[in-house]
Coordinates of C-alpha atoms in Angstrom, one line a residue:
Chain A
X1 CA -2.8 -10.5 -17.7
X2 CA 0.4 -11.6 -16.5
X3 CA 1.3 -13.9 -14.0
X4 CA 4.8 -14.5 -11.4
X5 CA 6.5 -17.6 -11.3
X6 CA 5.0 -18.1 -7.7
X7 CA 0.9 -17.6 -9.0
X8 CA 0.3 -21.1 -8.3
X9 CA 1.6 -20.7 -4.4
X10 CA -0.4 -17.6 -4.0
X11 CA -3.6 -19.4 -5.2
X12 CA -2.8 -22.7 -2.9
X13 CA -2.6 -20.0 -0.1
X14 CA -5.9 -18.9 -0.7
X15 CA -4.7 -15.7 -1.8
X16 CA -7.5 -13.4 -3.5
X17 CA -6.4 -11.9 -6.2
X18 CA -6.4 -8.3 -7.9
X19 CA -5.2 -7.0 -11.2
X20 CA -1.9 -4.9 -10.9
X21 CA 0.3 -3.6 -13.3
X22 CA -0.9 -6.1 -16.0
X23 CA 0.1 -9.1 -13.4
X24 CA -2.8 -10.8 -11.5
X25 CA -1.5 -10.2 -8.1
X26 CA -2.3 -11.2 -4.6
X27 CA -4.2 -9.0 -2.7
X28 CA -4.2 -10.8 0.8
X29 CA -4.4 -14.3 1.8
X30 CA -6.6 -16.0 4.2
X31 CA -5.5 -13.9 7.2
X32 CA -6.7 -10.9 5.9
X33 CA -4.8 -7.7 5.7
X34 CA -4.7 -6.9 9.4
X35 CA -3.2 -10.1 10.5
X36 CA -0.3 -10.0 7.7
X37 CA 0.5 -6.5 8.7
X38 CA 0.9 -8.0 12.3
X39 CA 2.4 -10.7 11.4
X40 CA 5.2 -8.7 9.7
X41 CA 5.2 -6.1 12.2
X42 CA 6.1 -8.9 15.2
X43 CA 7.2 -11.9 13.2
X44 CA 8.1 -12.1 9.3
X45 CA 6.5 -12.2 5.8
X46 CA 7.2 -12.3 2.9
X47 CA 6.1 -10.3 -0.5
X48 CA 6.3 -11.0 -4.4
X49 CA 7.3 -8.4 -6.1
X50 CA 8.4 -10.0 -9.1
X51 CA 5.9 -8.0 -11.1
X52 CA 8.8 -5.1 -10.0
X53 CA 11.6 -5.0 -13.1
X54 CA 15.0 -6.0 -12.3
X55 CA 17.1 -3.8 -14.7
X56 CA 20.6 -4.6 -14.9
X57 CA 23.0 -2.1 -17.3
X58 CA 26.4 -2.9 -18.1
X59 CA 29.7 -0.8 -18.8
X60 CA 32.2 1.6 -17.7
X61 CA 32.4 5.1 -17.0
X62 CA 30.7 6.4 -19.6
X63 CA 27.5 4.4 -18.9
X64 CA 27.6 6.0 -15.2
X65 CA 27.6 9.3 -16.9
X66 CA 25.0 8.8 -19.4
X67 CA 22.8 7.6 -16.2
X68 CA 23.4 10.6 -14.4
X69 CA 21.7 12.4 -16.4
X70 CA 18.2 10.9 -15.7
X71 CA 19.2 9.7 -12.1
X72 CA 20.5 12.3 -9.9
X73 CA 22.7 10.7 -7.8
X74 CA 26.1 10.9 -7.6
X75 CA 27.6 7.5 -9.3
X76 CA 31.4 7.4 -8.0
X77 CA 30.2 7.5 -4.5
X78 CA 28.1 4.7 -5.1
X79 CA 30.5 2.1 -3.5
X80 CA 30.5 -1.6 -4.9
X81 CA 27.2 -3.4 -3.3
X82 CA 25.7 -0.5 -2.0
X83 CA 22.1 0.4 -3.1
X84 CA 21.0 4.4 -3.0
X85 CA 16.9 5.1 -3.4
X86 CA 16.1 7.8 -6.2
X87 CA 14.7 8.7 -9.5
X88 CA 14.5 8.9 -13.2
X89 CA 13.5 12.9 -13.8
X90 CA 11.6 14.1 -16.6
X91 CA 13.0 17.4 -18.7
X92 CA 10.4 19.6 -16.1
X93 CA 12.3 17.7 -12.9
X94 CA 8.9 15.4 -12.5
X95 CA 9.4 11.6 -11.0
X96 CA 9.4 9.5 -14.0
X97 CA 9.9 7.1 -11.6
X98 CA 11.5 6.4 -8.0
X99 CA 13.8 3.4 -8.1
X100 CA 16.7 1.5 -6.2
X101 CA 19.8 1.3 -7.2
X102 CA 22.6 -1.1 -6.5
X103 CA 26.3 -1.1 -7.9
X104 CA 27.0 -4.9 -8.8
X105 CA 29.8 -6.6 -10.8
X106 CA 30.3 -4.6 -14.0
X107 CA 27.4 -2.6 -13.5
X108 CA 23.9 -1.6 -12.0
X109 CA 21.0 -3.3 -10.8
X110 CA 17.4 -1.1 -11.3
X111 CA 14.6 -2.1 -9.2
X112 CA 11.4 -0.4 -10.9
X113 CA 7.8 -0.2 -10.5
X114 CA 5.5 -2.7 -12.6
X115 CA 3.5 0.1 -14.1
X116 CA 6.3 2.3 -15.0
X117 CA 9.0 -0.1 -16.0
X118 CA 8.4 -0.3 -19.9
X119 CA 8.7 3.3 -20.0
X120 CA 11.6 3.4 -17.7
X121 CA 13.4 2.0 -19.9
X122 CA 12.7 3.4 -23.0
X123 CA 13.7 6.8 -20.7
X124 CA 17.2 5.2 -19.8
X125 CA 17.6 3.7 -23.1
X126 CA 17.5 7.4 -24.4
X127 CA 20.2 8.3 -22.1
X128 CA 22.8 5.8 -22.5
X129 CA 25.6 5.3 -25.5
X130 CA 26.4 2.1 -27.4
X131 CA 29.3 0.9 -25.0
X132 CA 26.4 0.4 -22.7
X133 CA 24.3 -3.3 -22.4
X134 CA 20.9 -3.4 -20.5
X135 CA 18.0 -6.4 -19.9
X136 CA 15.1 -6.9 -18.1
X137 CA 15.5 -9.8 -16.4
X138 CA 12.4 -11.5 -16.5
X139 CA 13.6 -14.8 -15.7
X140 CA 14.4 -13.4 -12.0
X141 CA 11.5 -13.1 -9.5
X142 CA 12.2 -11.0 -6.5
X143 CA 11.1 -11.6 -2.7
X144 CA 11.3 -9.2 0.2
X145 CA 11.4 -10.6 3.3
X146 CA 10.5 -8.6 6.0
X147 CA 10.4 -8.1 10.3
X148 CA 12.1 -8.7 13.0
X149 CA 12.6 -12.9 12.6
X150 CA 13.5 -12.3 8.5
X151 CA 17.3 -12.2 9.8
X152 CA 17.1 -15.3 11.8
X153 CA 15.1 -17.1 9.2
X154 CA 17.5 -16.0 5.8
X155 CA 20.7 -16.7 7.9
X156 CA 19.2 -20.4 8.4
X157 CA 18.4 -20.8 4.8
X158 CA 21.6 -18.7 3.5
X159 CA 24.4 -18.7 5.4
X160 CA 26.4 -14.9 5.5
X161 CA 23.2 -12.6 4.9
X162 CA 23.6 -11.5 8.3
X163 CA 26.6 -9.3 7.9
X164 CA 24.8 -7.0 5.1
X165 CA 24.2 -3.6 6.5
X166 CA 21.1 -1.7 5.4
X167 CA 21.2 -0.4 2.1
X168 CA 23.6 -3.0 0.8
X169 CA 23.5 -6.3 -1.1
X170 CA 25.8 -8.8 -2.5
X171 CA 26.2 -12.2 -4.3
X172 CA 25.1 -15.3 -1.7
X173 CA 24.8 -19.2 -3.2
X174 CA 21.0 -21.0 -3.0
X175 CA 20.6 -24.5 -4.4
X176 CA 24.5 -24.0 -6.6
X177 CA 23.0 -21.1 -8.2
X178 CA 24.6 -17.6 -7.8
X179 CA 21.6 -14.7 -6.5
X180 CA 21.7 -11.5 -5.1
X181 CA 20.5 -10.3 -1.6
X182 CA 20.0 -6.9 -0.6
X183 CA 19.5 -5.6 2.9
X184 CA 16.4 -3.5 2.4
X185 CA 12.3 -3.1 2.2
X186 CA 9.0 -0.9 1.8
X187 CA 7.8 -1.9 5.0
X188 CA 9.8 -0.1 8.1
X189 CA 11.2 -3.3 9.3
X190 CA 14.7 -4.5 9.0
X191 CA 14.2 -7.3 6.2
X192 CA 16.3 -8.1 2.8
X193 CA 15.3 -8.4 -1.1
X194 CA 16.1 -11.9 -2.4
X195 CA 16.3 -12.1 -6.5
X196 CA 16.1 -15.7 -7.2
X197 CA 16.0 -17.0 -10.8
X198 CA 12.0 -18.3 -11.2
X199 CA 13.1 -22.1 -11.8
X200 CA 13.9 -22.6 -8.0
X201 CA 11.7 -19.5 -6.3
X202 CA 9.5 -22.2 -5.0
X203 CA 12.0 -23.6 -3.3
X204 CA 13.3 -21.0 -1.9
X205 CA 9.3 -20.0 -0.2
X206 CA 9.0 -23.6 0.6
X207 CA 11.6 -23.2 2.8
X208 CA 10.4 -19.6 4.7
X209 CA 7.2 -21.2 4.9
X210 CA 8.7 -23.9 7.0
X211 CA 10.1 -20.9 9.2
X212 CA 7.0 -19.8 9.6
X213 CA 7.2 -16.4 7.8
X214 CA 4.0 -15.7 6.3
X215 CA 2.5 -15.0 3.2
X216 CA 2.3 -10.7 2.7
X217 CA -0.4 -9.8 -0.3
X218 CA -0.2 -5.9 -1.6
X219 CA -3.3 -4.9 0.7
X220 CA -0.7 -4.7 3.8
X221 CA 2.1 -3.9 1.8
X222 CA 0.3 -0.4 1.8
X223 CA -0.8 -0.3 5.3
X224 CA 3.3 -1.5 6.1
X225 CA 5.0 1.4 3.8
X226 CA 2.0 4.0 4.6
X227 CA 2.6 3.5 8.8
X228 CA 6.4 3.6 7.6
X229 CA 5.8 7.2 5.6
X230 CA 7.2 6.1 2.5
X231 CA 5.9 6.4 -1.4
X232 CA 4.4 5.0 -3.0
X233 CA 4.4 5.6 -7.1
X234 CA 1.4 7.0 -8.5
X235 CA 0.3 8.4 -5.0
X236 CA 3.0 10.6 -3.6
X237 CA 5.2 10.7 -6.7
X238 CA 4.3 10.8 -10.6
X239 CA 5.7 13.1 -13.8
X240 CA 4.0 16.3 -12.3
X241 CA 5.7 16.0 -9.2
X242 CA 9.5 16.7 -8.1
X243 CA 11.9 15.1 -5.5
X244 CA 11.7 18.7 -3.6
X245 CA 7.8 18.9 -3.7
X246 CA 7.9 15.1 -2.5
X247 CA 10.0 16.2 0.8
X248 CA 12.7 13.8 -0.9
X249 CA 15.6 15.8 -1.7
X250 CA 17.5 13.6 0.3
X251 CA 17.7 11.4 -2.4
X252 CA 19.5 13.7 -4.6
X253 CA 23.2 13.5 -3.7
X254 CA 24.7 16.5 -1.8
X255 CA 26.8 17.0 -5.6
X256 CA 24.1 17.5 -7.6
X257 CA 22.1 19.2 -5.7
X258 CA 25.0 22.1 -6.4
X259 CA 26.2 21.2 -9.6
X260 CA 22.8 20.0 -11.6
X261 CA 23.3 18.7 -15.1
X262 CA 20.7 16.1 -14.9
X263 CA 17.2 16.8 -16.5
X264 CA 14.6 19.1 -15.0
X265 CA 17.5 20.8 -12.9
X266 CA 16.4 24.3 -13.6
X267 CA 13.2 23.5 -12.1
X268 CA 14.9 21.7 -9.5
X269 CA 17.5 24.3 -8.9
X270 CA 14.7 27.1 -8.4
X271 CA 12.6 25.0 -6.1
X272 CA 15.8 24.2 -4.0
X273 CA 16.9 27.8 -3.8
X274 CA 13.7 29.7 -3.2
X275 CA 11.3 26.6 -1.3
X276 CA 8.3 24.7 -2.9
X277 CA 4.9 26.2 -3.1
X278 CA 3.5 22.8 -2.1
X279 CA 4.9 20.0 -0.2
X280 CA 4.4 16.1 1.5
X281 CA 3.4 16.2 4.7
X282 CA 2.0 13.0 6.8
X283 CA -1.9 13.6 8.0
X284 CA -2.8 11.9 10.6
X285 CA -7.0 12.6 11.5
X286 CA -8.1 13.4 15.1
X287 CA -10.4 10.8 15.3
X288 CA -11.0 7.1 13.7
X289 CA -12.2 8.7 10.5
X290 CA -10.1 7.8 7.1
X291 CA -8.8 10.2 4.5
X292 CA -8.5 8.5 1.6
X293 CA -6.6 9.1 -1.7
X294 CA -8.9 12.5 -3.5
X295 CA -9.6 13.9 0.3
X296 CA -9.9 17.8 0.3
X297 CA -7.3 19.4 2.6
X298 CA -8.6 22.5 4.2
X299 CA -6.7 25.3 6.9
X300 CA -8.4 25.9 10.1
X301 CA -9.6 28.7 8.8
X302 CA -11.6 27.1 5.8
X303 CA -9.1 27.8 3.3
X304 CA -8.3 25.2 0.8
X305 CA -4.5 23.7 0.9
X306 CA -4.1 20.8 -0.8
X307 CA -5.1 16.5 -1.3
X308 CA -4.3 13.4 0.0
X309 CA -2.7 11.1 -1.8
X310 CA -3.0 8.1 0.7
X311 CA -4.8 7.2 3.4
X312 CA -5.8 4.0 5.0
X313 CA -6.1 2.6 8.9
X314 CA -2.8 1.5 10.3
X315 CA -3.1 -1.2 12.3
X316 CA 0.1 -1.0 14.2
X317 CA -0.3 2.7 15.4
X318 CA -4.1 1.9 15.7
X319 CA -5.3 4.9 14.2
X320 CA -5.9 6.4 10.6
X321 CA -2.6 7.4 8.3
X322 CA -2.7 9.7 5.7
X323 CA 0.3 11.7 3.2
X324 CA -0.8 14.4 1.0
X325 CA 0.5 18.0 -0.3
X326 CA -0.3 20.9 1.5
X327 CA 0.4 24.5 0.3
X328 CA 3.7 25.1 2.1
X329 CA 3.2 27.5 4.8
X330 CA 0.7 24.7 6.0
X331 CA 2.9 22.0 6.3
X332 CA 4.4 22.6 10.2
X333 CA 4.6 19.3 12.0
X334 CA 1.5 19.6 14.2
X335 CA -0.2 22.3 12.4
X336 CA -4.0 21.8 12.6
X337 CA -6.2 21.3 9.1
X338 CA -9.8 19.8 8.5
X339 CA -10.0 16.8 5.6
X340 CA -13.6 16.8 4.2
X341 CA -14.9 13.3 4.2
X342 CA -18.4 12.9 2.9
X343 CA -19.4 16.3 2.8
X344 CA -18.4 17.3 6.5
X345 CA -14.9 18.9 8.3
X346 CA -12.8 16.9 10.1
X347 CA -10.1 18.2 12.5
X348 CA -6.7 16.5 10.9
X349 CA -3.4 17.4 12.0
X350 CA 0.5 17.2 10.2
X351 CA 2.3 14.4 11.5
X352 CA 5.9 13.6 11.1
X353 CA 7.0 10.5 9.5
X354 CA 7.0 7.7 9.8
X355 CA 3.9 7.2 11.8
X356 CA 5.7 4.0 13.2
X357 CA 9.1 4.0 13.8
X358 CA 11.4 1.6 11.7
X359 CA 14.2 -0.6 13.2
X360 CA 16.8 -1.1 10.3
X361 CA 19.9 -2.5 11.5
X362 CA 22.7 0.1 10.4
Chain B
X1 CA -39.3 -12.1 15.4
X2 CA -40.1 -13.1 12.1
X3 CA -37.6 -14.7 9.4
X4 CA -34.5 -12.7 8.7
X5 CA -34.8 -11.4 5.1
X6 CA -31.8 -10.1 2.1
X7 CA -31.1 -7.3 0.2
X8 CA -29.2 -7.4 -3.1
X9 CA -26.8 -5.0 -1.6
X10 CA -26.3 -7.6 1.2
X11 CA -27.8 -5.7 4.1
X12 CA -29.6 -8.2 6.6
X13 CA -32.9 -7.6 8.2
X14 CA -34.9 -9.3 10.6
X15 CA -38.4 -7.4 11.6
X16 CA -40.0 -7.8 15.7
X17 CA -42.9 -6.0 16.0
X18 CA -42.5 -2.7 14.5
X19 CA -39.0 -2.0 14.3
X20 CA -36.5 -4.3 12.3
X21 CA -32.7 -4.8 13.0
X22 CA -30.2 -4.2 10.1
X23 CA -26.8 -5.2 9.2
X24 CA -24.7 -6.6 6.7
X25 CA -24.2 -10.3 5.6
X26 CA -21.1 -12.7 6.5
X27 CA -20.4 -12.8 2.9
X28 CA -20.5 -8.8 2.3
X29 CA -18.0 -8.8 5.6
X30 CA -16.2 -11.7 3.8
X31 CA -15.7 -9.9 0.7
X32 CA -14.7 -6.4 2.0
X33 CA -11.9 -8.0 4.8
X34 CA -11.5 -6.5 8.1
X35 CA -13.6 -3.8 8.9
X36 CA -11.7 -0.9 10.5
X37 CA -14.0 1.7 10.5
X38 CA -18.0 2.2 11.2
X39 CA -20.4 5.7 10.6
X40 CA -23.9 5.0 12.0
X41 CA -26.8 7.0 11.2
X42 CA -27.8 9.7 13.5
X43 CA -30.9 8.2 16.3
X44 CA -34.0 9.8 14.8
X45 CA -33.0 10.3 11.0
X46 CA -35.3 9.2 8.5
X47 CA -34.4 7.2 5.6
X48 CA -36.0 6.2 2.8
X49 CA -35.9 2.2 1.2
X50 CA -32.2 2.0 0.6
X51 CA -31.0 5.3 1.3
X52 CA -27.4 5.1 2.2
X53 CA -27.4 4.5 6.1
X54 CA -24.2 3.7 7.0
X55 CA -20.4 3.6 6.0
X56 CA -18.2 0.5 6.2
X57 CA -14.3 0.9 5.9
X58 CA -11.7 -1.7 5.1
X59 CA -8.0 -1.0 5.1
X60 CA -8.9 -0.9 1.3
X61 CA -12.0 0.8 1.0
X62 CA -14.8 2.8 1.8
X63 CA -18.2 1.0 1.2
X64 CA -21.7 2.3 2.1
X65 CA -24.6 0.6 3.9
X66 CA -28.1 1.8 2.3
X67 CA -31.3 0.3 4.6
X68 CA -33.7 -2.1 3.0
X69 CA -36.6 -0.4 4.3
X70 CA -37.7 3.2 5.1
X71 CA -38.5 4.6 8.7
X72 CA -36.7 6.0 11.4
X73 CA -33.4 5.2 13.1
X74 CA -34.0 4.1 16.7
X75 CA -30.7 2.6 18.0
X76 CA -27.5 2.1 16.6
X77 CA -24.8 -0.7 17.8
X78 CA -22.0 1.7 19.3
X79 CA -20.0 -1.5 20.1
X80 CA -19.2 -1.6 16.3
X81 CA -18.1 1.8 16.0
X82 CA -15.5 1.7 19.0
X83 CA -14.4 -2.1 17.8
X84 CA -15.2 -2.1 14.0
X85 CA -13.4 -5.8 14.2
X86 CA -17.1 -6.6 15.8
X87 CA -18.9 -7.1 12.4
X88 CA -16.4 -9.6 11.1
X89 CA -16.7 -11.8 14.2
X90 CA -20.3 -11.7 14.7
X91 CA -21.8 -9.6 11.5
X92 CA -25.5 -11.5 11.7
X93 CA -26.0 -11.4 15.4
X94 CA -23.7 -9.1 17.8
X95 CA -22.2 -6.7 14.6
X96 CA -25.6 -5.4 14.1
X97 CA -25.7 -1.8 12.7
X98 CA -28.9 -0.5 13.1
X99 CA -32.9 -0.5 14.9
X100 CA -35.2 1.3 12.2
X101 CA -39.2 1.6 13.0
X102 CA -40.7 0.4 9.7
X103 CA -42.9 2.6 8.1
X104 CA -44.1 -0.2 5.5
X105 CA -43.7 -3.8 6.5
X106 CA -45.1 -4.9 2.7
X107 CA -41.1 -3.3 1.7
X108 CA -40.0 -6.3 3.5
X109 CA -41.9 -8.6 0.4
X110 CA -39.7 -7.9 -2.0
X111 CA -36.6 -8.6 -0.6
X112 CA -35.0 -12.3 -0.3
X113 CA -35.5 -15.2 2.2
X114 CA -32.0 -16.7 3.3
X115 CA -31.7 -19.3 0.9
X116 CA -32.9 -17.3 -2.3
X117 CA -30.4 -14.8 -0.9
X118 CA -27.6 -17.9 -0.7
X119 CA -28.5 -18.4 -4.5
X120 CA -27.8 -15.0 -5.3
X121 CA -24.4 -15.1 -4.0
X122 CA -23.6 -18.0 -6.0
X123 CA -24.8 -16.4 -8.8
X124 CA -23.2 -12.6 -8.5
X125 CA -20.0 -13.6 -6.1
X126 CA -18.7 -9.8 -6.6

């Protein structure tokens, strides 16, 4: 089992800890899961995710064209700085995984997900020439700092991070070492992503701590992103599943979505031009009873429509929160359904999303 | 009332006269985080010596409650299911689940007194 640079913090905090991706993880900290989603909801915390991988690939043109090919996303509009959420696609247009991109100096940085980054980058590796260099840079650990106060308290601590706009990054000094901030998040709040190298990390949560941000463990990182409608890898997304299906065709840039050449477009192409048999919807349940992940989605007629593939209580809208893939002409915003939770119906409607609304300073 | 007794499964009971009062320990509510969700047994169902009872819900998990003794259901703490945060504050007193009529006090022999049931904790701390 791995562990992140910060492992020793997280047990002083009296974190309890799970196994995730290989890397012993916090699961919450002494607050318990409702009180860190709060906290981040009305305050700040703050997350490892240094189990995440922080890809960075080098070179010219060429390298952009050999990574459109497994990312669909348009790489000359990708403007210097700016990060773009999408995917690497499999040859059937399945979510190999879903990533974030950001265009640095002399090329990209890849933010992955622990479980899927080895194969990620075998996948990528496929894809690109020699004139391209890649690492993974496991001697950065990466901390998102999320909530309405994470502005106040990074612009203390590093002095400019206030002008990023969502969706954007750029190079900021801490302790005479060079690191990279982007303004972005899994949460729904407005809050950045700090890649700091692992010798000075503790520093770095020495000094949020003494803002008073808070400590975030995974268990409300899902209630934060579920209440916020977004994926999560694994759930929502994996190989069988693509970006169409997953209501995310957004995150395929208006030129490909025409012109293809990227892998699994024919699939892709077909489910753009004649609609998805299946698609993700938000579920929110009637009453206080929880869908969780394996629920039975049923019409109000009794037919059979589909799963969900998350569900959990969200303690800022006070209420259960589902996703989960109904057969398509199921999936109207309001539409009733019944979930079956331990043998017996329960009326369930579609919800938009997000179930809470974000705040992400644009 | 007699001395409150412990299951393995970390249900609490405590027997007055014929009926006994059931819940869950402070460290099964420790372990499972904040409850956000409660399903009590229907008044009048009979159960069998644990029978699932009751469901317990963390933003995590679903977990069920199975009673330590058989007999019928005769009350269940509604304050739990329209506050589930009421078992973490209180789960040995106020966060009570459940008033069964005990068809068998001898059930109540086998299961532990508070400090055996301390020493099993210590022992199996999952």
């Amino acid at each position: 089992m791995e562990k992140t640079a910060l492992y020793n913090f997280h047990k002083n905090s009296g974190a309890k800890f799970v196994p995730f991706a290989g890397y012993e993880m916090p699961i919450q900290y002494k607050d318990g899961i409702v009180k860190e989603h709060i906290n981040t909801r009305q305050f700040a915390g703050f997350f490892d995710v240094s189990h995440m991988g922080q890809f960075y690939v080098s070179g010219g043109r060429s390298t952009e064209l050999s990574l459109e090919k497994i990312i669909p996303l348009d790489f000359k509009e990708i403007k210097m700085n700016q990060s773009k959420y999408s995917f690497l696609i499999n040859d059937e247009g399945g979510v190999i995984d879903d990533l974030i991109i950001t265009r640095v100096e002399n090329g990209f940085n890849i933010i992955l997900n622990a479980a899927c980054k080895d194969n990620d980058i075998k996948e990528i590796a496929k894809c690109l020439n020699s004139e391209s260099k890649y690492e993974l840079r496991k001697d950065l650990s990466l901390i998102a700092l999320q909530g309405p106060k994470a502005e106040i308290i990074l612009e203390s601590i590093i002095k400019g991070v206030k002008e990023l706009k969502f969706m954007n990054g750029n190079y900021f000094k801490f302790l005479e070492k060079k690191i990279y901030i982007t303004r972005s998040g899994y949460t729904g709040e407005d809050g950045f992503e700090i890649s700091v190298p692992n010798v000075i990390v503790e520093n770095l949560i020495k000094l949020l701590t003494d803002k008073d941000a808070k400590p975030i463990g995974l268990g409300a990182r899902d209630t934060l992103r579920l209440e916020a409608g977004l994926c999560l890898y694994g759930h929502e997304l994996n190989q069988e599943i693509n970006p169409i299906q997953a209501n995310l065709k957004w995150a395929i840039s208006k030129k490909r979505r025409e012109t293809g050449g990227f892998k699994g477009w024919e699939n892709i192409k077909k489910d753009l031009q004649n609609g998805v048999s299946k698609i993700r919807v938000g579920v929110k349940p009637a009453g206080k009873i929880i869908a969780r992940e394996g629920t039975k989605i049923y019409s109000n007629t009794g037919e059979e429509i589909g799963i969900i593939t998350s569900g959990t209580y969200g303690p800022s809208v006070n209420s259960p929160v589902a996703m989960g893939y109904v057969k398509s002409k199921f999936s109207e915003i309001d539409n009733k359904i019944l979930i079956e939770v331990r043998g017996k119906k329960h009326e369930a409607k579609v919800s938009k999303l997000p179930f809470y609304k974000k705040s992400y300073v644009k | 009332m007699s001395e409150k007794k412990y299951s393995k499964k970390h249900e609490w009971i405590m027997l007055d006269g014929e009926s006994a009062t059931v819940g869950i320990s402070k460290h099964a509510t420790e372990m499972l985080g904040d409850i956000v969700f409660v399903e009590l047994p229907e008044k009048g169902k009979s159960l069998n010596k644990e029978e699932k009872a009751a469901v317990v819900e963390s933003t995590k998990a679903a977990s069920d409650v199975y009673t330590p003794v058989s007999g019928e259901i005769m009350e269940t703490n509604q304050p739990i299911v329209d506050d589930p945060s009421n078992v973490n504050k209180d789960p040995e007193n106020n966060g009570w689940f459940f008033k069964i009529k005990v068809k068998d006090k001898s059930e109540l022999d086998s299961l532990m007194s508070q400090p055996d049931y301390e020493k099993f904790v210590k022992e199996n701390p999952n």
